[in-house]
Amino acid sequence: MRIRTLEISVGAFMVAGFAALIFLALKVSGLTLEAAEESYEVSARFENIGGLTVRAKVTMAGVVIGRVSNIYLDKEDFVGVVEMEIYNQFDNLSIDSTASILTAGVLGEKYIGIVVGAEDDNLTDGDEIEDTQSALVLEDLISKFLFNKTQE
Amino acid sequence: MVIQALRRIGSKGVSFLETFGASGMFLFQSLFAMPNVRNNFPLLVKQIYSVGVMSLIIIMVSGFFIGMVLALQGYNILTRYGSEQALGQLVSLTLLRELGPVVAALLFAGRAGSALTAEIGLMKSTEQIAGLEMIGVDPLRRVIAPRFWAGVICMPVLAIIFSSVGIWGASLVGVDWLGVYSGSFWANMQDSVQFSDDVLNGVIKSIAFGFVITWIAVFQGYDTEPTSEGIGQATTRTVVYASLAILGLDFILTAVMFGDL
């Protein structure tokens, strides 16, 4: 009987370890068991991406509709190119939509906000968003403000 | 005078090398001394019981309190910047990356490592190990290997439980007591914690710690002077060496994992 309780407690110990690992996976790191949502890719060119990172959110009206998949520099035009995946259920974004890099809170993370346009044609896989607004860089803002002050 | 000092340094160096080499060979022999899984499995289960299950209470209680303290301290500092919703992120990253593996390993060295050393040391001083050799049983296979593997298996399990209980304790303090909004507490945590980076690196760390702690513990026990004083010294050495090894190894592992080395 002594041996059985010993084995049962070891089994319970290992099960507790697995349960804790599953807790860490699902609740703490937010892994989901369902497959990643189907998406299509859209790119946009920004003069300054100002601290945007891969995996950042892409939102419309504050609702997440995709995420940033890749960021690189266009070596000919010297602009930052941001590729983003937008979930397939949002397939009716018009082709003249505007993408801008926004900040959550004063010092929060950067994300992309998309404002829908008026055209009838919709964005499809591989399209580029022409109308973009760069990230707000604090130093530029301050220097512009100082420059204007001295002009007065 | 000078020659004598040189001689002393030389002999110290040689004996250090000797101990290090002996412990390395000892490790190698006990690692590969487990060919008969079916016979040795009950031994392993028994050792997991005494090394892991018996350490569970102290690990859970201290994890709970460390999580609560982190939440209190973090809340006090973060609320100064008006960003107390980042509390979940702070607590979970601290626990998963550093405190979980390290504190669990330090407690494990004190709770289980010292017990391993004392047990094996007493076996040696009462000549049980020599007796095993007499009847043709390899003590490395029968006594050392199950204890070693039990330590390596238990350490990550204990560290995972430590982190989970700590995060739970932090959510009790942060959400239920201090009133951080629970949605942003968990969502911020899930945004910043990555399973493959943070959780798995913590597990890798704790496996390395378990390896080092049990290696030091069983070797110190096996190498002890067979006197009551010798066992006491060996137990002290186990705790001191294991703690230092944990902290030093933690720096190296952190530099490799998170420091872009």
Short mmCIF file of C-alpha atoms in Angstrom, two decimals:
data_model
loop_
_atom_site.label_atom_id
_atom_site.label_comp_id
_atom_site.label_asym_id
_atom_site.label_seq_id
_atom_site.Cartn_x
_atom_site.Cartn_y
_atom_site.Cartn_z
CA MET A 1 0.00 0.00 0.00
CA ARG A 2 2.88 2.33 0.84
CA ILE A 3 4.30 1.87 -2.65
CA ARG A 4 0.96 2.71 -4.29
CA THR A 5 0.58 6.07 -2.56
CA LEU A 6 4.14 6.86 -3.55
CA GLU A 7 3.46 6.14 -7.20
CA ILE A 8 0.18 7.99 -7.17
CA SER A 9 1.82 11.08 -5.69
CA VAL A 10 4.59 10.97 -8.30
CA GLY A 11 1.94 10.69 -11.02
CA ALA A 12 0.03 13.62 -9.55
CA PHE A 13 3.26 15.61 -9.43
CA MET A 14 3.97 15.05 -13.11
CA VAL A 15 0.35 15.84 -14.04
CA ALA A 16 0.59 19.07 -12.03
CA GLY A 17 3.72 19.95 -13.99
CA PHE A 18 1.96 19.41 -17.31
CA ALA A 19 -1.08 21.36 -16.14
CA ALA A 20 1.18 24.25 -15.17
CA LEU A 21 2.88 24.12 -18.58
CA ILE A 22 -0.49 24.21 -20.32
CA PHE A 23 -1.51 27.15 -18.12
CA LEU A 24 1.67 28.97 -19.12
CA ALA A 25 1.08 28.19 -22.79
CA LEU A 26 -2.59 29.10 -23.06
CA LYS A 27 -3.27 31.70 -20.43
CA VAL A 28 0.10 33.42 -20.06
CA SER A 29 1.62 33.34 -23.53
CA GLY A 30 -1.73 33.31 -25.31
CA LEU A 31 -1.09 30.41 -27.67
CA THR A 32 -4.28 29.36 -29.39
CA LEU A 33 -4.98 25.87 -30.60
CA GLU A 34 -6.88 26.95 -33.70
CA ALA A 35 -4.93 27.50 -36.89
CA ALA A 36 -3.85 30.98 -37.92
CA GLU A 37 -6.53 32.87 -39.81
CA GLU A 38 -6.40 32.95 -43.58
CA SER A 39 -5.11 36.27 -44.78
CA TYR A 40 -4.01 38.25 -47.82
CA GLU A 41 -0.96 40.46 -48.05
CA VAL A 42 -0.91 44.19 -48.67
CA SER A 43 2.09 46.51 -48.62
CA ALA A 44 2.49 50.20 -47.87
CA ARG A 45 5.43 52.61 -48.18
CA PHE A 46 6.21 55.03 -45.37
CA GLU A 47 8.76 57.82 -45.21
CA ASN A 48 9.42 56.89 -41.60
CA ILE A 49 8.16 53.82 -39.81
CA GLY A 50 9.36 55.18 -36.42
CA GLY A 51 9.62 52.11 -34.22
CA LEU A 52 6.95 49.93 -35.81
CA THR A 53 7.80 46.26 -35.30
CA VAL A 54 6.91 42.98 -36.98
CA ARG A 55 3.78 41.39 -35.44
CA ALA A 56 2.34 44.81 -34.64
CA LYS A 57 -1.41 45.20 -34.98
CA VAL A 58 -3.20 46.47 -38.09
CA THR A 59 -6.46 48.07 -37.08
CA MET A 60 -9.47 49.73 -38.59
CA ALA A 61 -11.70 51.83 -36.36
CA GLY A 62 -9.73 50.39 -33.45
CA VAL A 63 -10.57 46.79 -34.33
CA VAL A 64 -7.68 44.45 -35.16
CA ILE A 65 -7.96 43.28 -38.78
CA GLY A 66 -4.44 41.90 -39.32
CA ARG A 67 -0.81 42.13 -38.37
CA VAL A 68 2.50 43.39 -39.77
CA SER A 69 4.42 40.52 -41.37
CA ASN A 70 7.59 42.17 -42.68
CA ILE A 71 9.42 45.50 -42.69
CA TYR A 72 12.30 46.45 -44.98
CA LEU A 73 13.95 49.42 -46.64
CA ASP A 74 13.41 50.08 -50.33
CA LYS A 75 16.99 50.63 -51.47
CA GLU A 76 16.09 52.77 -54.50
CA ASP A 77 13.58 55.19 -53.04
CA PHE A 78 14.87 55.06 -49.45
CA VAL A 79 11.47 54.53 -47.93
CA GLY A 80 10.38 51.89 -45.46
CA VAL A 81 8.13 49.20 -46.89
CA VAL A 82 5.70 47.53 -44.50
CA GLU A 83 4.03 44.29 -45.53
CA MET A 84 0.93 43.35 -43.60
CA GLU A 85 -1.39 40.40 -43.53
CA ILE A 86 -5.05 41.27 -43.43
CA TYR A 87 -7.55 38.58 -42.47
CA ASN A 88 -9.65 37.29 -45.36
CA GLN A 89 -12.94 38.20 -43.72
CA PHE A 90 -12.06 41.88 -44.24
CA ASP A 91 -11.87 41.68 -48.06
CA ASN A 92 -13.87 44.80 -48.84
CA LEU A 93 -11.29 47.51 -48.12
CA SER A 94 -11.37 49.95 -51.00
CA ILE A 95 -8.23 50.47 -53.04
CA ASP A 96 -7.76 54.11 -51.98
CA SER A 97 -7.65 53.35 -48.24
CA THR A 98 -5.21 55.32 -46.09
CA ALA A 99 -2.64 53.65 -43.83
CA SER A 100 -1.03 55.58 -40.99
CA ILE A 101 1.34 54.62 -38.19
CA LEU A 102 -0.20 55.45 -34.84
CA THR A 103 0.86 55.15 -31.22
CA ALA A 104 -1.17 53.59 -28.44
CA GLY A 105 -1.10 56.10 -25.60
CA VAL A 106 1.74 58.58 -25.20
CA LEU A 107 4.60 56.08 -25.04
CA GLY A 108 2.79 52.91 -26.06
CA GLU A 109 3.39 50.47 -28.88
CA LYS A 110 3.16 51.50 -32.55
CA TYR A 111 0.43 50.08 -34.75
CA ILE A 112 -1.07 50.69 -38.18
CA GLY A 113 -4.46 52.26 -38.54
CA ILE A 114 -6.31 51.95 -41.84
CA VAL A 115 -9.07 54.37 -42.86
CA VAL A 116 -11.25 53.16 -45.68
CA GLY A 117 -11.54 55.14 -48.94
CA ALA A 118 -14.36 55.72 -51.39
CA GLU A 119 -13.42 53.70 -54.52
CA ASP A 120 -15.48 50.70 -55.59
CA ASP A 121 -12.48 48.43 -56.29
CA ASN A 122 -11.13 46.49 -53.32
CA LEU A 123 -7.60 45.70 -52.16
CA THR A 124 -6.46 42.21 -53.10
CA ASP A 125 -3.40 40.10 -52.42
CA GLY A 126 -0.16 41.92 -53.37
CA ASP A 127 -1.69 45.38 -53.70
CA GLU A 128 -0.07 48.49 -52.32
CA ILE A 129 -1.72 51.17 -50.23
CA GLU A 130 -0.69 54.42 -51.93
CA ASP A 131 -1.91 56.94 -49.41
CA THR A 132 0.20 56.69 -46.26
CA GLN A 133 1.00 58.79 -43.24
CA SER A 134 4.34 58.36 -41.49
CA ALA A 135 4.92 57.83 -37.83
CA LEU A 136 4.98 60.86 -35.61
CA VAL A 137 8.58 61.31 -34.50
CA LEU A 138 8.83 63.40 -31.36
CA GLU A 139 12.20 64.97 -32.25
CA ASP A 140 10.93 66.18 -35.65
CA LEU A 141 7.88 67.64 -34.00
CA ILE A 142 9.93 69.51 -31.42
CA SER A 143 12.40 70.84 -33.97
CA LYS A 144 9.56 72.05 -36.21
CA PHE A 145 7.97 73.78 -33.26
CA LEU A 146 11.25 75.45 -32.27
CA PHE A 147 11.90 76.47 -35.88
CA ASN A 148 8.47 78.08 -36.13
CA LYS A 149 9.01 79.86 -32.83
CA THR A 150 12.26 81.41 -34.00
CA GLN A 151 10.62 82.47 -37.28
CA GLU A 152 8.02 84.52 -35.49
CA MET B 1 59.41 30.85 1.50
CA VAL B 2 58.60 31.56 -2.14
CA ILE B 3 59.21 27.99 -3.16
CA GLN B 4 56.97 26.75 -0.39
CA ALA B 5 54.17 29.10 -1.49
CA LEU B 6 54.59 27.96 -5.07
CA ARG B 7 54.50 24.37 -3.97
CA ARG B 8 51.29 24.96 -2.05
CA ILE B 9 49.65 26.65 -5.03
CA GLY B 10 50.80 23.80 -7.27
CA SER B 11 49.40 21.10 -5.02
CA LYS B 12 46.13 23.02 -4.64
CA GLY B 13 45.87 23.25 -8.41
CA VAL B 14 46.60 19.60 -8.94
CA SER B 15 44.08 18.50 -6.33
CA PHE B 16 41.48 20.84 -7.87
CA LEU B 17 42.08 19.28 -11.26
CA GLU B 18 41.89 15.84 -9.69
CA THR B 19 38.52 16.54 -8.05
CA PHE B 20 37.18 18.08 -11.24
CA GLY B 21 38.31 15.14 -13.32
CA ALA B 22 36.93 12.64 -10.83
CA SER B 23 33.56 14.38 -10.79
CA GLY B 24 33.53 14.47 -14.59
CA MET B 25 34.21 10.75 -14.85
CA PHE B 26 31.67 10.14 -12.12
CA LEU B 27 29.07 12.09 -14.08
CA PHE B 28 29.86 10.19 -17.26
CA GLN B 29 29.61 6.83 -15.53
CA SER B 30 26.33 7.55 -13.81
CA LEU B 31 24.85 9.06 -16.97
CA PHE B 32 25.46 5.93 -18.97
CA ALA B 33 24.71 3.55 -16.13
CA MET B 34 21.04 3.10 -16.84
CA PRO B 35 20.66 0.40 -19.44
CA ASN B 36 17.94 -1.63 -17.74
CA VAL B 37 14.96 0.70 -17.77
CA ARG B 38 12.40 -1.76 -16.48
CA ASN B 39 14.34 -2.70 -13.36
CA ASN B 40 15.40 0.82 -12.60
CA PHE B 41 12.07 2.54 -13.21
CA PRO B 42 10.68 1.84 -9.70
CA LEU B 43 13.91 3.24 -8.25
CA LEU B 44 13.49 6.37 -10.37
CA VAL B 45 9.87 6.79 -9.26
CA LYS B 46 10.92 6.51 -5.64
CA GLN B 47 13.59 9.16 -6.12
CA ILE B 48 11.22 11.49 -7.99
CA TYR B 49 8.99 11.16 -4.96
CA SER B 50 11.68 12.10 -2.46
CA VAL B 51 13.33 14.78 -4.64
CA GLY B 52 10.35 16.29 -6.44
CA VAL B 53 7.12 15.64 -4.61
CA MET B 54 8.62 16.44 -1.22
CA SER B 55 9.95 19.77 -2.59
CA LEU B 56 6.57 20.71 -4.02
CA ILE B 57 5.18 22.45 -0.93
CA ILE B 58 8.12 24.78 -0.40
CA ILE B 59 8.27 25.57 -4.14
CA MET B 60 4.57 26.39 -4.31
CA VAL B 61 4.50 28.49 -1.15
CA SER B 62 7.55 30.52 -2.08
CA GLY B 63 6.36 30.92 -5.68
CA PHE B 64 3.05 32.22 -4.38
CA PHE B 65 4.70 34.78 -2.10
CA ILE B 66 7.24 35.89 -4.69
CA GLY B 67 4.45 36.46 -7.20
CA MET B 68 2.51 38.51 -4.67
CA VAL B 69 5.55 40.58 -3.70
CA LEU B 70 6.40 41.24 -7.36
CA ALA B 71 2.86 42.40 -7.98
CA LEU B 72 2.93 44.77 -4.99
CA GLN B 73 6.33 46.24 -5.84
CA GLY B 74 5.59 46.45 -9.55
CA TYR B 75 2.25 48.13 -8.91
CA ASN B 76 3.88 50.76 -6.70
CA ILE B 77 6.43 51.64 -9.36
CA LEU B 78 4.20 51.35 -12.43
CA THR B 79 1.40 53.40 -10.94
CA ARG B 80 3.83 56.32 -10.76
CA TYR B 81 3.87 56.31 -14.57
CA GLY B 82 0.18 55.60 -14.84
CA SER B 83 0.80 52.29 -16.55
CA GLU B 84 -0.27 49.77 -13.96
CA GLN B 85 -1.94 47.69 -16.66
CA ALA B 86 1.59 46.58 -17.65
CA LEU B 87 1.76 44.69 -14.34
CA GLY B 88 0.92 41.32 -15.91
CA GLN B 89 3.70 41.77 -18.44
CA LEU B 90 6.24 42.72 -15.77
CA VAL B 91 5.39 39.88 -13.41
CA SER B 92 5.12 37.16 -16.04
CA LEU B 93 8.35 38.06 -17.86
CA THR B 94 10.31 38.34 -14.60
CA LEU B 95 9.01 35.03 -13.34
CA LEU B 96 9.30 33.07 -16.57
CA ARG B 97 12.71 34.32 -17.61
CA GLU B 98 14.58 34.70 -14.33
CA LEU B 99 12.97 34.25 -10.96
CA GLY B 100 11.08 31.06 -11.73
CA PRO B 101 14.06 28.96 -12.79
CA VAL B 102 16.61 30.62 -10.49
CA VAL B 103 14.71 30.80 -7.19
CA ALA B 104 13.22 27.35 -7.72
CA ALA B 105 16.75 26.05 -8.34
CA LEU B 106 18.14 27.74 -5.22
CA LEU B 107 15.34 26.28 -3.11
CA PHE B 108 15.83 22.93 -4.78
CA ALA B 109 19.55 23.00 -3.96
CA GLY B 110 18.76 23.74 -0.33
CA ARG B 111 15.87 21.33 0.01
CA ALA B 112 16.76 18.36 -2.21
CA GLY B 113 20.46 18.79 -2.99
CA SER B 114 21.53 18.83 0.64
CA ALA B 115 19.33 15.83 1.40
CA LEU B 116 20.87 13.90 -1.50
CA THR B 117 24.38 14.65 -0.30
CA ALA B 118 23.62 13.70 3.31
CA GLU B 119 21.87 10.48 2.28
CA ILE B 120 24.65 9.31 -0.02
CA GLY B 121 27.32 10.47 2.45
CA LEU B 122 25.72 8.47 5.23
CA MET B 123 25.46 5.45 2.94
CA LYS B 124 29.15 5.78 2.32
CA SER B 125 30.17 6.25 5.96
CA THR B 126 28.06 3.30 7.10
CA GLU B 127 29.72 1.32 4.30
CA GLN B 128 26.49 0.52 2.52
CA ILE B 129 28.09 1.51 -0.78
CA ALA B 130 31.04 -0.77 -0.16
CA GLY B 131 28.52 -3.49 0.76
CA LEU B 132 26.71 -3.04 -2.55
CA GLU B 133 30.02 -3.40 -4.36
CA MET B 134 30.75 -6.56 -2.34
CA ILE B 135 27.57 -8.28 -3.49
CA GLY B 136 28.30 -7.27 -7.08
CA VAL B 137 25.84 -4.38 -7.52
CA ASP B 138 27.20 -1.28 -9.17
CA PRO B 139 26.43 1.55 -6.71
CA LEU B 140 26.55 4.09 -9.52
CA ARG B 141 23.75 2.27 -11.28
CA ARG B 142 21.73 1.39 -8.23
CA VAL B 143 22.17 4.46 -6.01
CA ILE B 144 23.51 7.38 -8.01
CA ALA B 145 21.88 7.16 -11.46
CA PRO B 146 18.23 7.14 -10.29
CA ARG B 147 18.88 10.10 -8.00
CA PHE B 148 20.64 11.99 -10.74
CA TRP B 149 17.90 11.47 -13.32
CA ALA B 150 15.20 12.23 -10.76
CA GLY B 151 16.82 15.62 -10.12
CA VAL B 152 17.09 16.42 -13.84
CA ILE B 153 13.44 15.47 -14.40
CA CYS B 154 12.03 17.23 -11.34
CA MET B 155 13.76 20.59 -11.68
CA PRO B 156 11.92 21.86 -14.80
CA VAL B 157 8.60 20.56 -13.47
CA LEU B 158 9.16 22.42 -10.20
CA ALA B 159 10.22 25.60 -12.00
CA ILE B 160 7.11 25.54 -14.21
CA ILE B 161 4.90 25.05 -11.17
CA PHE B 162 6.77 27.87 -9.39
CA SER B 163 6.15 30.31 -12.26
CA SER B 164 2.50 29.35 -12.62
CA VAL B 165 1.77 29.69 -8.93
CA GLY B 166 3.67 32.99 -8.88
CA ILE B 167 1.62 34.41 -11.76
CA TRP B 168 -1.54 33.25 -10.05
CA GLY B 169 -0.43 34.96 -6.83
CA ALA B 170 0.35 38.13 -8.76
CA SER B 171 -3.08 38.12 -10.33
CA LEU B 172 -4.65 37.72 -6.88
CA VAL B 173 -2.78 40.75 -5.56
CA GLY B 174 -2.85 42.85 -8.72
CA VAL B 175 -6.36 42.18 -9.98
CA ASP B 176 -8.37 41.21 -6.93
CA TRP B 177 -6.73 43.40 -4.33
CA LEU B 178 -5.14 46.42 -6.04
CA GLY B 179 -7.77 46.63 -8.75
CA VAL B 180 -5.82 46.39 -12.00
CA TYR B 181 -8.36 45.67 -14.73
CA SER B 182 -8.18 41.92 -15.28
CA GLY B 183 -8.68 42.14 -19.06
CA SER B 184 -5.64 44.34 -19.57
CA PHE B 185 -3.63 42.38 -16.99
CA TRP B 186 -3.98 39.13 -18.94
CA ALA B 187 -4.03 40.68 -22.44
CA ASN B 188 -0.81 42.63 -21.84
CA MET B 189 0.77 39.45 -20.53
CA GLN B 190 -0.32 37.44 -23.57
CA ASP B 191 0.89 40.18 -25.93
CA SER B 192 4.40 40.25 -24.53
CA VAL B 193 5.07 36.65 -23.50
CA GLN B 194 6.08 34.35 -26.33
CA PHE B 195 5.85 30.64 -25.68
CA SER B 196 8.87 29.65 -27.76
CA ASP B 197 11.11 32.37 -26.33
CA ASP B 198 10.16 33.02 -22.76
CA VAL B 199 8.54 29.83 -21.51
CA LEU B 200 10.79 27.36 -23.31
CA ASN B 201 13.99 29.27 -22.49
CA GLY B 202 12.98 29.17 -18.83
CA VAL B 203 12.47 25.43 -19.10
CA ILE B 204 15.88 24.99 -20.76
CA LYS B 205 17.45 27.03 -17.97
CA SER B 206 15.86 24.92 -15.28
CA ILE B 207 16.94 21.69 -16.96
CA ALA B 208 20.53 22.99 -16.92
CA PHE B 209 20.18 23.96 -13.25
CA GLY B 210 18.75 20.56 -12.33
CA PHE B 211 21.67 18.90 -14.09
CA VAL B 212 24.26 20.99 -12.25
CA ILE B 213 22.62 20.80 -8.81
CA THR B 214 22.20 17.04 -8.78
CA TRP B 215 25.66 16.53 -10.24
CA ILE B 216 27.21 18.57 -7.43
CA ALA B 217 24.98 16.96 -4.78
CA VAL B 218 25.57 13.32 -5.66
CA PHE B 219 29.27 13.86 -6.27
CA GLN B 220 29.76 15.63 -2.94
CA GLY B 221 27.90 12.80 -1.24
CA TYR B 222 29.91 10.14 -3.01
CA ASP B 223 33.19 11.94 -2.41
CA THR B 224 32.59 12.77 1.25
CA GLU B 225 34.90 11.93 4.15
CA PRO B 226 33.17 9.00 5.84
CA THR B 227 32.80 10.79 9.17
CA SER B 228 29.93 12.73 10.69
CA GLU B 229 31.95 15.93 10.35
CA GLY B 230 32.73 15.09 6.71
CA ILE B 231 29.05 14.65 5.91
CA GLY B 232 28.30 18.04 7.44
CA GLN B 233 31.01 19.69 5.39
CA ALA B 234 29.91 17.94 2.21
CA THR B 235 26.33 19.08 2.72
CA THR B 236 27.47 22.67 3.23
CA ARG B 237 29.66 22.47 0.16
CA THR B 238 26.74 21.18 -1.90
CA VAL B 239 24.53 24.13 -1.03
CA VAL B 240 27.32 26.69 -1.51
CA TYR B 241 28.68 25.31 -4.76
CA ALA B 242 25.25 24.62 -6.20
CA SER B 243 24.01 28.14 -5.41
CA LEU B 244 27.09 29.75 -6.94
CA ALA B 245 26.89 27.48 -9.97
CA ILE B 246 23.22 28.35 -10.48
CA LEU B 247 23.84 32.10 -10.39
CA GLY B 248 26.92 31.94 -12.62
CA LEU B 249 25.28 29.62 -15.11
CA ASP B 250 22.19 31.83 -15.11
CA PHE B 251 24.26 34.80 -16.23
CA ILE B 252 25.82 32.80 -19.06
CA LEU B 253 22.50 31.33 -20.19
CA THR B 254 20.76 34.71 -20.06
CA ALA B 255 23.58 36.28 -22.09
CA VAL B 256 23.21 33.55 -24.72
CA MET B 257 19.39 33.51 -24.79
CA PHE B 258 18.40 37.15 -24.41
CA GLY B 259 21.64 39.09 -24.90
CA ASP B 260 22.11 38.51 -28.66
CA LEU B 261 25.45 36.86 -27.95
#
